[in-house]
């Protein structure tokens, strides 16, 4: 049975208040078409999870979709500066920043993949992050008696992952760096794949040893050519510098709505066609 | 021969390259163009077997010269010799096998406390910073943690940091004015950059300087500068300046 659906239908699987894991890393292979559709559907109070985010988290914060962000790093890279909207939202108290150490996001997702409530994390033994946050707890290792830090499991309700290709069952192949995407596909309750192209199952079968996310873990497949833009998609396109610069120039919500509208046609261009 | 025509970015890149040894496993994260170029330079100079690890997971990328370059981007992967993803780089550090990690921050104090999180309070910050990324787990576990910071002023090197993202096990902090070394729980002035002076470092540091003797880093050599032009023709090392 095909899991191919429209971007609108796939994103409607998200409920207000859900924990959303976002694939990619900083300016690379972020599922931006899905992020923009989340904003169009005015989802609220989302709890975002990502090791290192940039445009995705910034845009969702700008448009008031976010309650908390669990991440180690939220910023553009040097050239584009800080994530202004995320910063403002946290400073004004509208969004809570749950600062992690990147690796602790990984460990909290690893805990989710094993359905255990927490994961011991080596290394996290100093600093105020331990004191200020309730998702880190230092306990005595019952075996050795030495202190060990635990990080609470994070079970995403929905993971959005953008890939270069998958079939209509959701068997997906990530070309190039996979970042934390394979891990989040195992941690999340539902996985939504957006993809540059949908390829025949017969072709994917030939590449079965290169499939990163098997279809049985996937709830929905959405064809979104250029779906990671303006972030990069390895071997397909680079970071869209012009688009990011134009985003940076837009300060208020009204201006950002026109930025989002400029992507609307592109985001929906995949329809529900297979190939 | 010493070349007088160099900039702070060249000088810092060379100073950092000279901190790296052959055969070491070395990691840099996002927004880390300067250390990335320093690693490429060290590999060309004295450390051909240095192992370059990064966020996209491309081990030993052959080049970092593409114009659309990002320090977590595609060319770190496309010309690499193998794939070793970020979560495994962290695991490597946890088991004590990462030699060097490059990290940054916004405030540092005499006791080696590092703030990359907030200015003001954590719950209601005056300024929310990008976050320490991997530093809170890498600084305690990497054999040597090198911080680079292109600003050296009293707002950066402070009496007390607003928030301790992490502390301890720091090795060096490299700035345009000097290199600090962390020893016996304190930041010591290790070397002054050739373009600066003890007075200038003092005037721009918000805590009392401790030092044993006055030493200077070497100015970049002609060979280093000409290699830098080859490795980094688009001058990514200067992005933060």
Short mmCIF file of N, CA and C in Angstrom, two decimals, chain B residues 108-217:
data_model
loop_
_atom_site.label_atom_id
_atom_site.label_comp_id
_atom_site.label_asym_id
_atom_site.label_seq_id
_atom_site.Cartn_x
_atom_site.Cartn_y
_atom_site.Cartn_z
N UNK B 108 34.79 33.85 29.17
CA UNK B 108 35.72 32.96 29.86
C UNK B 108 36.22 33.67 31.11
N UNK B 109 36.44 32.93 32.19
CA UNK B 109 37.03 33.57 33.36
C UNK B 109 38.32 32.88 33.78
N UNK B 110 38.96 33.46 34.79
CA UNK B 110 40.27 33.00 35.24
C UNK B 110 40.29 31.51 35.56
N UNK B 111 39.15 31.00 36.05
CA UNK B 111 39.12 29.62 36.50
C UNK B 111 38.79 28.63 35.38
N UNK B 112 38.77 29.12 34.17
CA UNK B 112 38.52 28.24 33.03
C UNK B 112 37.06 27.87 32.86
N UNK B 113 36.18 28.68 33.45
CA UNK B 113 34.75 28.48 33.20
C UNK B 113 34.40 29.06 31.83
N UNK B 114 33.54 28.36 31.13
CA UNK B 114 33.20 28.75 29.76
C UNK B 114 31.70 28.98 29.65
N UNK B 115 31.32 30.11 29.07
CA UNK B 115 29.90 30.39 28.85
C UNK B 115 29.62 30.49 27.36
N UNK B 116 28.75 29.60 26.88
CA UNK B 116 28.28 29.68 25.49
C UNK B 116 26.76 29.67 25.48
N UNK B 117 26.14 29.91 26.63
CA UNK B 117 24.70 29.70 26.76
C UNK B 117 23.89 30.98 26.80
N UNK B 118 24.10 31.80 27.81
CA UNK B 118 23.27 32.99 28.00
C UNK B 118 24.08 34.13 28.59
N UNK B 119 23.65 35.35 28.28
CA UNK B 119 24.06 36.52 29.07
C UNK B 119 22.84 36.82 29.94
N UNK B 120 23.09 36.99 31.24
CA UNK B 120 21.96 37.14 32.17
C UNK B 120 21.60 35.79 32.75
N UNK B 121 20.33 35.65 33.13
CA UNK B 121 19.94 34.39 33.78
C UNK B 121 19.55 33.34 32.74
N UNK B 122 19.66 32.09 33.11
CA UNK B 122 19.37 31.00 32.18
C UNK B 122 17.88 30.96 31.82
N UNK B 123 17.03 31.15 32.84
CA UNK B 123 15.59 31.02 32.61
C UNK B 123 15.01 32.21 31.85
N UNK B 124 15.55 33.40 32.15
CA UNK B 124 15.05 34.61 31.46
C UNK B 124 16.25 35.42 31.00
N UNK B 125 16.90 34.95 29.95
CA UNK B 125 18.18 35.57 29.57
C UNK B 125 18.03 36.95 28.95
N UNK B 126 19.04 37.76 29.17
CA UNK B 126 19.12 39.03 28.47
C UNK B 126 19.48 38.75 27.01
N UNK B 127 20.44 37.86 26.82
CA UNK B 127 20.78 37.41 25.46
C UNK B 127 20.87 35.89 25.46
N UNK B 128 20.10 35.28 24.60
CA UNK B 128 20.20 33.84 24.40
C UNK B 128 21.28 33.59 23.35
N UNK B 129 22.31 32.84 23.71
CA UNK B 129 23.40 32.53 22.78
C UNK B 129 23.11 31.21 22.07
N UNK B 130 23.88 30.90 21.04
CA UNK B 130 23.59 29.66 20.28
C UNK B 130 23.63 28.38 21.11
N UNK B 131 24.38 28.39 22.21
CA UNK B 131 24.52 27.16 22.99
C UNK B 131 25.89 26.56 22.78
N UNK B 132 26.30 25.77 23.75
CA UNK B 132 27.66 25.24 23.74
C UNK B 132 27.90 24.11 22.77
N UNK B 133 26.82 23.67 22.06
CA UNK B 133 26.92 22.51 21.16
C UNK B 133 27.56 21.35 21.93
N UNK B 134 28.62 20.79 21.43
CA UNK B 134 29.18 19.61 22.10
C UNK B 134 30.07 19.91 23.29
N UNK B 135 30.31 21.18 23.58
CA UNK B 135 31.39 21.49 24.52
C UNK B 135 31.19 20.89 25.92
N UNK B 136 29.95 20.84 26.39
CA UNK B 136 29.73 20.36 27.77
C UNK B 136 30.10 18.89 27.94
N UNK B 137 30.14 18.14 26.85
CA UNK B 137 30.60 16.75 26.96
C UNK B 137 32.01 16.55 26.37
N UNK B 138 32.40 17.41 25.45
CA UNK B 138 33.71 17.22 24.81
C UNK B 138 34.85 17.81 25.63
N UNK B 139 34.62 18.97 26.24
CA UNK B 139 35.71 19.56 27.03
C UNK B 139 36.12 18.62 28.17
N UNK B 140 35.17 17.99 28.88
CA UNK B 140 35.62 17.05 29.91
C UNK B 140 36.25 15.76 29.37
N UNK B 141 36.01 15.39 28.12
CA UNK B 141 36.45 14.06 27.68
C UNK B 141 37.55 14.05 26.63
N UNK B 142 37.65 15.10 25.81
CA UNK B 142 38.73 15.13 24.81
C UNK B 142 40.06 15.26 25.55
N UNK B 143 41.11 14.69 24.99
CA UNK B 143 42.41 14.79 25.67
C UNK B 143 42.84 16.25 25.75
N UNK B 144 42.64 16.99 24.66
CA UNK B 144 43.00 18.41 24.65
C UNK B 144 41.85 19.20 24.02
N UNK B 145 41.38 20.20 24.75
CA UNK B 145 40.33 21.06 24.20
C UNK B 145 40.95 22.42 23.88
N UNK B 146 40.80 22.83 22.63
CA UNK B 146 41.31 24.14 22.21
C UNK B 146 40.12 25.05 21.93
N UNK B 147 40.13 26.20 22.58
CA UNK B 147 39.11 27.21 22.31
C UNK B 147 39.75 28.27 21.43
N UNK B 148 39.02 28.70 20.41
CA UNK B 148 39.51 29.88 19.69
C UNK B 148 38.45 30.95 19.80
N UNK B 149 38.90 32.18 19.89
CA UNK B 149 37.96 33.29 20.03
C UNK B 149 38.58 34.48 19.33
N UNK B 150 37.86 35.05 18.34
CA UNK B 150 38.45 36.13 17.55
C UNK B 150 38.35 37.48 18.26
N UNK B 151 37.56 37.52 19.34
CA UNK B 151 37.48 38.76 20.14
C UNK B 151 38.27 38.57 21.42
N UNK B 152 39.08 39.54 21.76
CA UNK B 152 39.73 39.50 23.07
C UNK B 152 39.52 40.86 23.73
N UNK B 153 38.52 40.94 24.60
CA UNK B 153 38.25 42.18 25.31
C UNK B 153 37.72 41.84 26.70
N UNK B 154 37.42 42.88 27.45
CA UNK B 154 37.00 42.66 28.85
C UNK B 154 35.59 42.10 28.96
N UNK B 155 34.84 42.14 27.88
CA UNK B 155 33.50 41.52 27.90
C UNK B 155 33.61 40.02 27.63
N UNK B 156 34.73 39.60 27.06
CA UNK B 156 34.94 38.19 26.74
C UNK B 156 35.70 37.49 27.85
N UNK B 157 36.78 38.13 28.30
CA UNK B 157 37.59 37.55 29.39
C UNK B 157 37.22 38.29 30.67
N UNK B 158 36.29 37.70 31.41
CA UNK B 158 35.60 38.40 32.49
C UNK B 158 36.02 37.86 33.86
N UNK B 159 35.70 38.63 34.87
CA UNK B 159 35.94 38.22 36.26
C UNK B 159 35.15 36.93 36.56
N UNK B 160 33.85 36.97 36.29
CA UNK B 160 33.00 35.80 36.48
C UNK B 160 32.06 35.64 35.29
N UNK B 161 31.99 34.45 34.73
CA UNK B 161 31.06 34.22 33.61
C UNK B 161 29.63 34.25 34.14
N UNK B 162 28.68 34.63 33.28
CA UNK B 162 27.27 34.68 33.69
C UNK B 162 26.71 33.28 33.93
N UNK B 163 27.21 32.31 33.17
CA UNK B 163 26.66 30.96 33.22
C UNK B 163 27.81 30.01 32.88
N UNK B 164 27.89 28.91 33.59
CA UNK B 164 28.97 27.96 33.31
C UNK B 164 28.43 26.85 32.41
N UNK B 165 28.65 26.98 31.12
CA UNK B 165 28.21 25.92 30.20
C UNK B 165 29.04 24.67 30.47
N UNK B 166 30.34 24.87 30.69
CA UNK B 166 31.21 23.77 31.09
C UNK B 166 32.48 24.35 31.68
N UNK B 167 33.28 23.50 32.29
CA UNK B 167 34.55 23.99 32.85
C UNK B 167 35.54 22.84 32.96
N UNK B 168 36.79 23.23 33.16
CA UNK B 168 37.84 22.26 33.42
C UNK B 168 38.35 21.56 32.18
N UNK B 169 39.45 20.89 32.30
CA UNK B 169 40.07 20.10 31.23
C UNK B 169 40.27 20.86 29.92
N UNK B 170 40.31 22.15 30.07
CA UNK B 170 40.57 22.98 28.91
C UNK B 170 42.08 22.93 28.68
N UNK B 171 42.54 23.06 27.45
CA UNK B 171 43.98 23.05 27.22
C UNK B 171 44.48 24.47 26.88
N UNK B 172 43.99 25.00 25.76
CA UNK B 172 44.47 26.33 25.34
C UNK B 172 43.28 27.19 24.89
N UNK B 173 43.43 28.49 25.05
CA UNK B 173 42.52 29.45 24.42
C UNK B 173 43.37 30.35 23.53
N UNK B 174 43.03 30.39 22.26
CA UNK B 174 43.81 31.18 21.30
C UNK B 174 42.99 32.41 20.90
N UNK B 175 43.57 33.58 21.01
CA UNK B 175 42.91 34.83 20.62
C UNK B 175 43.85 35.63 19.72
N UNK B 176 43.37 36.76 19.18
CA UNK B 176 44.27 37.59 18.37
C UNK B 176 45.40 38.22 19.19
N UNK B 177 45.26 38.21 20.53
CA UNK B 177 46.28 38.85 21.36
C UNK B 177 47.24 37.86 22.01
N UNK B 178 46.72 36.67 22.35
CA UNK B 178 47.59 35.75 23.09
C UNK B 178 47.05 34.32 23.06
N UNK B 179 47.82 33.45 23.69
CA UNK B 179 47.33 32.09 23.96
C UNK B 179 47.36 31.89 25.48
N UNK B 180 46.20 31.50 26.02
CA UNK B 180 46.15 31.12 27.43
C UNK B 180 46.32 29.61 27.53
N UNK B 181 46.96 29.19 28.62
CA UNK B 181 46.98 27.75 28.92
C UNK B 181 46.31 27.54 30.26
N UNK B 182 45.50 26.48 30.35
CA UNK B 182 44.82 26.17 31.60
C UNK B 182 45.70 25.22 32.38
N UNK B 183 46.17 25.67 33.55
CA UNK B 183 46.91 24.72 34.39
C UNK B 183 46.65 25.02 35.86
N UNK B 184 46.62 23.98 36.65
CA UNK B 184 46.32 24.07 38.09
C UNK B 184 45.06 24.90 38.34
N UNK B 185 44.05 24.68 37.48
CA UNK B 185 42.75 25.31 37.71
C UNK B 185 42.65 26.76 37.30
N UNK B 186 43.69 27.28 36.63
CA UNK B 186 43.64 28.70 36.24
C UNK B 186 44.15 28.92 34.82
N UNK B 187 43.69 30.02 34.23
CA UNK B 187 44.21 30.41 32.92
C UNK B 187 45.52 31.16 33.10
N UNK B 188 46.58 30.63 32.51
CA UNK B 188 47.88 31.30 32.53
C UNK B 188 48.16 31.86 31.16
N UNK B 189 48.81 33.01 31.15
CA UNK B 189 49.25 33.56 29.87
C UNK B 189 50.40 32.68 29.37
N UNK B 190 50.18 32.01 28.26
CA UNK B 190 51.17 31.07 27.73
C UNK B 190 52.11 31.80 26.77
N UNK B 191 51.53 32.38 25.73
CA UNK B 191 52.31 33.12 24.75
C UNK B 191 51.53 34.33 24.28
N UNK B 192 52.25 35.38 23.97
CA UNK B 192 51.63 36.59 23.41
C UNK B 192 51.81 36.52 21.89
N UNK B 193 50.78 36.95 21.16
CA UNK B 193 50.91 36.96 19.70
C UNK B 193 51.94 38.01 19.29
N UNK B 194 52.66 37.78 18.20
CA UNK B 194 53.77 38.67 17.84
C UNK B 194 53.35 40.11 17.59
N UNK B 195 52.06 40.32 17.27
CA UNK B 195 51.59 41.69 16.98
C UNK B 195 51.08 42.40 18.24
N UNK B 196 51.10 41.69 19.38
CA UNK B 196 50.55 42.28 20.60
C UNK B 196 51.64 42.46 21.65
N UNK B 197 51.22 42.81 22.87
CA UNK B 197 52.17 43.07 23.94
C UNK B 197 51.52 42.71 25.27
N UNK B 198 52.33 42.57 26.28
CA UNK B 198 51.80 42.28 27.61
C UNK B 198 50.79 43.35 28.04
N UNK B 199 51.11 44.60 27.74
CA UNK B 199 50.23 45.71 28.13
C UNK B 199 48.87 45.58 27.46
N UNK B 200 48.91 45.24 26.17
CA UNK B 200 47.65 45.14 25.43
C UNK B 200 46.80 43.98 25.97
N UNK B 201 47.44 42.84 26.25
CA UNK B 201 46.70 41.70 26.79
C UNK B 201 46.09 42.09 28.14
N UNK B 202 46.88 42.72 28.99
CA UNK B 202 46.40 43.17 30.31
C UNK B 202 45.19 44.08 30.17
N UNK B 203 45.34 45.07 29.28
CA UNK B 203 44.30 46.09 29.13
C UNK B 203 42.99 45.51 28.63
N UNK B 204 43.05 44.34 28.00
CA UNK B 204 41.84 43.77 27.39
C UNK B 204 41.35 42.51 28.11
N UNK B 205 41.91 42.23 29.26
CA UNK B 205 41.53 41.04 30.00
C UNK B 205 40.92 41.47 31.34
N UNK B 206 39.75 40.94 31.64
CA UNK B 206 39.01 41.37 32.82
C UNK B 206 39.42 40.70 34.12
N UNK B 207 40.43 39.84 34.08
CA UNK B 207 40.94 39.26 35.32
C UNK B 207 42.45 39.44 35.35
N UNK B 208 43.02 39.25 36.52
CA UNK B 208 44.46 39.47 36.68
C UNK B 208 45.24 38.41 35.91
N UNK B 209 46.22 38.86 35.15
CA UNK B 209 47.01 37.91 34.35
C UNK B 209 48.02 37.19 35.23
N UNK B 210 48.11 35.88 35.03
CA UNK B 210 49.22 35.19 35.70
C UNK B 210 50.12 34.58 34.63
N UNK B 211 51.41 34.71 34.83
CA UNK B 211 52.36 34.21 33.83
C UNK B 211 53.71 33.96 34.49
N UNK B 212 54.48 33.07 33.88
CA UNK B 212 55.81 32.77 34.42
C UNK B 212 56.87 33.60 33.71
N UNK B 213 56.87 33.48 32.40
CA UNK B 213 57.81 34.29 31.62
C UNK B 213 57.09 34.79 30.38
N UNK B 214 57.61 35.84 29.81
CA UNK B 214 56.97 36.41 28.62
C UNK B 214 57.50 35.72 27.38
N UNK B 215 56.59 35.04 26.68
CA UNK B 215 56.98 34.36 25.45
C UNK B 215 56.04 34.83 24.34
N UNK B 216 56.52 34.73 23.12
CA UNK B 216 55.72 35.13 21.97
C UNK B 216 55.54 33.96 21.02
N UNK B 217 54.38 33.90 20.38
CA UNK B 217 54.22 32.91 19.30
C UNK B 217 55.02 33.39 18.10
#
